[in-house]
N, CA, C and O atoms as a printed pandas DataFrame, in Angstrom:
     atom_number atom_name residue_name chain_id  residue_number  x_coord  y_coord  z_coord
0              1         N          SER        A               1    0.843   -1.189    0.000
1              2        CA          SER        A               1    0.000    0.000    0.000
2              3         C          SER        A               1    0.884    1.247    0.000
3              4         O          SER        A               1    1.946    1.269    0.622
4              5         N          TYR        A               2    0.439    2.258   -0.690
5              6        CA          TYR        A               2    1.180    3.512   -0.766
6              7         C          TYR        A               2    0.419    4.642   -0.094
7              8         O          TYR        A               2    0.577    5.806   -0.462
8              9         N          GLY        A               3   -0.411    4.303    0.893
9             10        CA          GLY        A               3   -1.107    5.329    1.645
10            11         C          GLY        A               3   -2.477    5.688    1.113
11            12         O          GLY        A               3   -3.120    6.591    1.648
12            13         N          MET        A               4   -2.948    5.008    0.074
13            14        CA          MET        A               4   -4.256    5.312   -0.492
14            15         C          MET        A               4   -4.887    4.006   -0.976
15            16         O          MET        A               4   -4.226    3.209   -1.641
16            17         N          PRO        A               5   -6.152    3.784   -0.648
17            18        CA          PRO        A               5   -6.819    2.588   -1.173
18            19         C          PRO        A               5   -6.870    2.614   -2.704
19            20         O          PRO        A               5   -6.988    3.682   -3.304
20            21         N          VAL        A               6   -6.784    1.455   -3.323
21            22        CA          VAL        A               6   -6.810    1.347   -4.780
22            23         C          VAL        A               6   -8.058    2.010   -5.354
23            24         O          VAL        A               6   -7.986    2.667   -6.392
24            25         N          GLU        A               7   -9.194    1.845   -4.693
25            26        CA          GLU        A               7  -10.442    2.435   -5.179
26            27         C          GLU        A               7  -10.327    3.952   -5.323
27            28         O          GLU        A               7  -10.814    4.523   -6.299
28            29         N          ASN        A               8   -9.691    4.596   -4.364
29            30        CA          ASN        A               8   -9.506    6.052   -4.430
30            31         C          ASN        A               8   -8.543    6.432   -5.555
31            32         O          ASN        A               8   -8.774    7.405   -6.273
32            33         N          ALA        A               9   -7.470    5.667   -5.703
33            34        CA          ALA        A               9   -6.498    5.963   -6.759
34            35         C          ALA        A               9   -7.149    5.878   -8.133
35            36         O          ALA        A               9   -6.896    6.720   -8.994
36            37         N          VAL        A              10   -7.984    4.868   -8.340
37            38        CA          VAL        A              10   -8.672    4.721   -9.629
38            39         C          VAL        A              10   -9.606    5.894   -9.868
39            40         O          VAL        A              10   -9.654    6.431  -10.975
40            41         N          LYS        A              11  -10.344    6.297   -8.850
41            42        CA          LYS        A              11  -11.259    7.438   -8.994
42            43         C          LYS        A              11  -10.486    8.709   -9.345
43            44         O          LYS        A              11  -10.879    9.447  -10.249
44            45         N          PHE        A              12   -9.394    8.963   -8.635
45            46        CA          PHE        A              12   -8.613   10.177   -8.885
46            47         C          PHE        A              12   -7.990   10.170  -10.279
47            48         O          PHE        A              12   -7.796   11.230  -10.875
48            49         N          ALA        A              13   -7.675    8.986  -10.803
49            50        CA          ALA        A              13   -7.029    8.886  -12.111
50            51         C          ALA        A              13   -8.002    8.824  -13.280
51            52         O          ALA        A              13   -7.590    8.955  -14.433
52            53         N          SER        A              14   -9.287    8.626  -12.999
53            54        CA          SER        A              14  -10.228    8.466  -14.110
54            55         C          SER        A              14  -11.446    9.375  -14.000
55            56         O          SER        A              14  -11.641   10.247  -14.846
56            57         N          MET        A              15  -12.253    9.186  -12.987
57            58        CA          MET        A              15  -13.508    9.932  -12.890
58            59         C          MET        A              15  -13.281   11.422  -12.668
59            60         O          MET        A              15  -13.903   12.244  -13.341
60            61         N          ASN        A              16  -12.415   11.778  -11.752
61            62        CA          ASN        A              16  -12.201   13.200  -11.469
62            63         C          ASN        A              16  -11.686   13.972  -12.684
63            64         O          ASN        A              16  -12.234   15.031  -12.991
64            65         N          PRO        A              17  -10.645   13.485  -13.400
65            66        CA          PRO        A              17  -10.207   14.226  -14.593
66            67         C          PRO        A              17  -11.298   14.323  -15.659
67            68         O          PRO        A              17  -11.428   15.357  -16.313
68            69         N          ALA        A              18  -12.080   13.266  -15.840
69            70        CA          ALA        A              18  -13.158   13.306  -16.837
70            71         C          ALA        A              18  -14.181   14.379  -16.478
71            72         O          ALA        A              18  -14.676   15.086  -17.356
72            73         N          GLN        A              19  -14.497   14.501  -15.195
73            74        CA          GLN        A              19  -15.451   15.532  -14.763
74            75         C          GLN        A              19  -14.875   16.930  -14.966
75            76         O          GLN        A              19  -15.583   17.832  -15.413
76            77         N          VAL        A              20  -13.602   17.114  -14.642
77            78        CA          VAL        A              20  -12.960   18.420  -14.810
78            79         C          VAL        A              20  -12.956   18.830  -16.283
79            80         O          VAL        A              20  -13.176   19.997  -16.609
80            81         N          MET        A              21  -12.706   17.863  -17.169
81            82        CA          MET        A              21  -12.660   18.143  -18.606
82            83         C          MET        A              21  -14.056   18.152  -19.235
83            84         O          MET        A              21  -14.199   18.369  -20.438
84            85         N          LYS        A              22  -15.078   17.916  -18.415
85            86        CA          LYS        A              22  -16.477   17.903  -18.870
86            87         C          LYS        A              22  -16.739   16.817  -19.917
87            88         O          LYS        A              22  -17.507   17.020  -20.857
88            89         N          TYR        A              23  -16.089   15.659  -19.740
89            90        CA          TYR        A              23  -16.357   14.494  -20.577
90            91         C          TYR        A              23  -17.497   13.724  -19.923
91            92         O          TYR        A              23  -17.278   12.989  -18.960
92            93         N          SER        A              24  -18.684   13.885  -20.426
93            94        CA          SER        A              24  -19.863   13.340  -19.759
94            95         C          SER        A              24  -20.013   11.830  -19.927
95            96         O          SER        A              24  -20.755   11.207  -19.168
96            97         N          ARG        A              25  -19.337   11.230  -20.891
97            98        CA          ARG        A              25  -19.476    9.792  -21.123
98            99         C          ARG        A              25  -18.166    9.041  -20.889
99           100         O          ARG        A              25  -17.932    7.995  -21.495
100          101         N          GLN        A              26  -17.322    9.564  -20.021
101          102        CA          GLN        A              26  -16.044    8.919  -19.738
102          103         C          GLN        A              26  -15.745    9.006  -18.250
103          104         O          GLN        A              26  -16.354    9.792  -17.524
104          105         N          GLY        A              27  -14.788    8.181  -17.805
105          106        CA          GLY        A              27  -14.313    8.279  -16.438
106          107         C          GLY        A              27  -14.808    7.203  -15.501
107          108         O          GLY        A              27  -14.368    7.138  -14.353
108          109         N          ALA        A              28  -15.728    6.342  -15.969
109          110        CA          ALA        A              28  -16.244    5.274  -15.117
110          111         C          ALA        A              28  -16.642    4.090  -15.989
111          112         O          ALA        A              28  -16.964    4.254  -17.166
112          113         N          LEU        A              29  -16.619    2.902  -15.405
113          114        CA          LEU        A              29  -17.073    1.709  -16.117
114          115         C          LEU        A              29  -18.565    1.545  -15.875
115          116         O          LEU        A              29  -18.993    0.827  -14.971
116          117         N          ILE        A              30  -19.340    2.223  -16.698
117          118        CA          ILE        A              30  -20.795    2.257  -16.590
118          119         C          ILE        A              30  -21.357    1.976  -17.987
119          120         O          ILE        A              30  -20.836    2.502  -18.970
120          121         N          PRO        A              31  -22.420    1.147  -18.095
121          122        CA          PRO        A              31  -23.011    0.913  -19.416
122          123         C          PRO        A              31  -23.330    2.230  -20.128
123          124         O          PRO        A              31  -23.918    3.140  -19.543
124          125         N          GLY        A              32  -22.932    2.314  -21.395
125          126        CA          GLY        A              32  -23.168    3.514  -22.188
126          127         C          GLY        A              32  -22.011    4.493  -22.194
127          128         O          GLY        A              32  -21.979    5.402  -23.024
128          129         N          PHE        A              33  -21.055    4.329  -21.282
129          130        CA          PHE        A              33  -19.883    5.201  -21.248
130          131         C          PHE        A              33  -18.821    4.672  -22.207
131          132         O          PHE        A              33  -18.759    3.472  -22.474
132          133         N          ASP        A              34  -17.979    5.581  -22.726
133          134        CA          ASP        A              34  -16.800    5.194  -23.489
134          135         C          ASP        A              34  -15.735    4.777  -22.482
135          136         O          ASP        A              34  -15.581    5.415  -21.441
136          137         N          ALA        A              35  -14.990    3.696  -22.788
137          138        CA          ALA        A              35  -13.981    3.267  -21.820
138          139         C          ALA        A              35  -12.835    2.548  -22.510
139          140         O          ALA        A              35  -13.053    1.682  -23.357
140          141         N          ASP        A              36  -11.630    2.907  -22.147
141          142        CA          ASP        A              36  -10.443    2.130  -22.442
142          143         C          ASP        A              36  -10.023    1.558  -21.093
143          144         O          ASP        A              36  -10.096    2.246  -20.075
144          145         N          VAL        A              37   -9.586    0.308  -21.084
145          146        CA          VAL        A              37   -9.308   -0.368  -19.819
146          147         C          VAL        A              37   -7.899   -0.943  -19.842
147          148         O          VAL        A              37   -7.469   -1.523  -20.839
148          149         N          VAL        A              38   -7.191   -0.776  -18.736
149          150        CA          VAL        A              38   -5.889   -1.404  -18.546
150          151         C          VAL        A              38   -5.974   -2.234  -17.274
151          152         O          VAL        A              38   -6.408   -1.742  -16.232
152          153         N          VAL        A              39   -5.557   -3.504  -17.362
153          154        CA          VAL        A              39   -5.559   -4.405  -16.208
154          155         C          VAL        A              39   -4.118   -4.577  -15.755
155          156         O          VAL        A              39   -3.249   -4.948  -16.544
156          157         N          PHE        A              40   -3.870   -4.304  -14.468
157          158        CA          PHE        A              40   -2.539   -4.421  -13.881
158          159         C          PHE        A              40   -2.504   -5.563  -12.883
159          160         O          PHE        A              40   -3.539   -5.937  -12.331
160          161         N          ASP        A              41   -1.318   -6.126  -12.644
161          162        CA          ASP        A              41   -1.148   -7.029  -11.519
162          163         C          ASP        A              41   -0.715   -6.205  -10.306
163          164         O          ASP        A              41   -0.606   -4.981  -10.390
164          165         N          LYS        A              42   -0.471   -6.873   -9.187
165          166        CA          LYS        A              42   -0.149   -6.126   -7.963
166          167         C          LYS        A              42    1.203   -5.423   -8.025
167          168         O          LYS        A              42    1.516   -4.616   -7.150
168          169         N          TYR        A              43    2.010   -5.717   -9.048
169          170        CA          TYR        A              43    3.304   -5.060   -9.218
170          171         C          TYR        A              43    3.262   -3.976  -10.301
171          172         O          TYR        A              43    4.302   -3.462  -10.714
172          173         N          CYS        A              44    2.062   -3.638  -10.753
173          174        CA          CYS        A              44    1.821   -2.617  -11.782
174          175         C          CYS        A              44    2.287   -3.033  -13.178
175          176         O          CYS        A              44    2.502   -2.179  -14.039
176          177         N          ASN        A              45    2.443   -4.332  -13.406
177          178        CA          ASN        A              45    2.704   -4.825  -14.755
178          179         C          ASN        A              45    1.386   -4.857  -15.517
179          180         O          ASN        A              45    0.357   -5.243  -14.963
180          181         N          VAL        A              46    1.411   -4.455  -16.776
181          182        CA          VAL        A              46    0.200   -4.454  -17.588
182          183         C          VAL        A              46   -0.100   -5.880  -18.045
183          184         O          VAL        A              46    0.734   -6.528  -18.678
184          185         N          LEU        A              47   -1.304   -6.362  -17.717
185          186        CA          LEU        A              47   -1.729   -7.699  -18.106
186          187         C          LEU        A              47   -2.649   -7.682  -19.319
187          188         O          LEU        A              47   -2.635   -8.607  -20.131
188          189         N          ALA        A              48   -3.438   -6.638  -19.436
189          190        CA          ALA        A              48   -4.370   -6.541  -20.561
190          191         C          ALA        A              48   -4.676   -5.079  -20.837
191          192         O          ALA        A              48   -4.694   -4.245  -19.931
192          193         N          THR        A              49   -4.915   -4.790  -22.111
193          194        CA          THR        A              49   -5.316   -3.449  -22.530
194          195         C          THR        A              49   -6.457   -3.590  -23.530
195          196         O          THR        A              49   -6.354   -4.341  -24.500
196          197         N          ILE        A              50   -7.541   -2.866  -23.287
197          198        CA          ILE        A              50   -8.693   -2.862  -24.187
198          199         C          ILE        A              50   -8.940   -1.417  -24.597
199          200         O          ILE        A              50   -9.159   -0.555  -23.746
200          201         N          ILE        A              51   -8.906   -1.152  -25.894
201          202        CA          ILE        A              51   -9.092    0.200  -26.419
202          203         C          ILE        A              51  -10.242    0.184  -27.418
203          204         O          ILE        A              51  -10.215   -0.546  -28.408
204          205         N          LYS        A              52  -11.254    1.005  -27.138
205          206        CA          LYS        A              52  -12.446    1.086  -27.991
206          207         C          LYS        A              52  -13.033   -0.290  -28.262
207          208         O          LYS        A              52  -13.475   -0.578  -29.374
208          209         N          GLY        A              53  -13.035   -1.144  -27.233
209          210        CA          GLY        A              53  -13.639   -2.465  -27.338
210          211         C          GLY        A              53  -12.766   -3.530  -27.973
211          212         O          GLY        A              53  -13.189   -4.680  -28.089
212          213         N          SER        A              54  -11.564   -3.176  -28.385
213          214        CA          SER        A              54  -10.657   -4.117  -29.031
214          215         C          SER        A              54   -9.503   -4.458  -28.092
215          216         O          SER        A              54   -8.848   -3.563  -27.558
216          217         N          ILE        A              55   -9.253   -5.759  -27.891
217          218        CA          ILE        A              55   -8.154   -6.185  -27.030
218          219         C          ILE        A              55   -6.839   -5.957  -27.771
219          220         O          ILE        A              55   -6.606   -6.528  -28.837
220          221         N          LYS        A              56   -5.988   -5.118  -27.193
221          222        CA          LYS        A              56   -4.694   -4.790  -27.797
222          223         C          LYS        A              56   -3.568   -5.610  -27.187
223          224         O          LYS        A              56   -2.574   -5.905  -27.851
224          225         N          LYS        A              57   -3.727   -5.979  -25.914
225          226        CA          LYS        A              57   -2.721   -6.794  -25.227
226          227         C          LYS        A              57   -3.466   -7.659  -24.231
227          228         O          LYS        A              57   -4.364   -7.181  -23.537
228          229         N          ASN        A              58   -3.097   -8.939  -24.154
229          230        CA          ASN        A              58   -3.751   -9.815  -23.195
230          231         C          ASN        A              58   -2.804  -10.939  -22.831
231          232         O          ASN        A              58   -2.551  -11.829  -23.644
232          233         N          ILE        A              59   -2.273  -10.909  -21.606
233          234        CA          ILE        A              59   -1.429  -12.000  -21.127
234          235         C          ILE        A              59   -2.044  -12.644  -19.892
235          236         O          ILE        A              59   -1.343  -13.258  -19.088
236          237         N          LEU        A              60   -3.352  -12.499  -19.747
237          238        CA          LEU        A              60   -4.058  -13.111  -18.617
238          239         C          LEU        A              60   -4.110  -14.609  -18.773
239          240         O          LEU        A              60   -4.665  -15.300  -17.919
């Protein structure tokens, strides 16, 4: 742990910037929203990347 729960870190890195930039359909994994997703392991290695619904990297 680095002093912040993972849930808070994700919110600060996604939802808050989207709201500041007034992106109404981004920033959260909610049906109808646009989303690019990156899956990390506990060491911050990228395991999967999904961009515009297309899997770009997947080592799961």
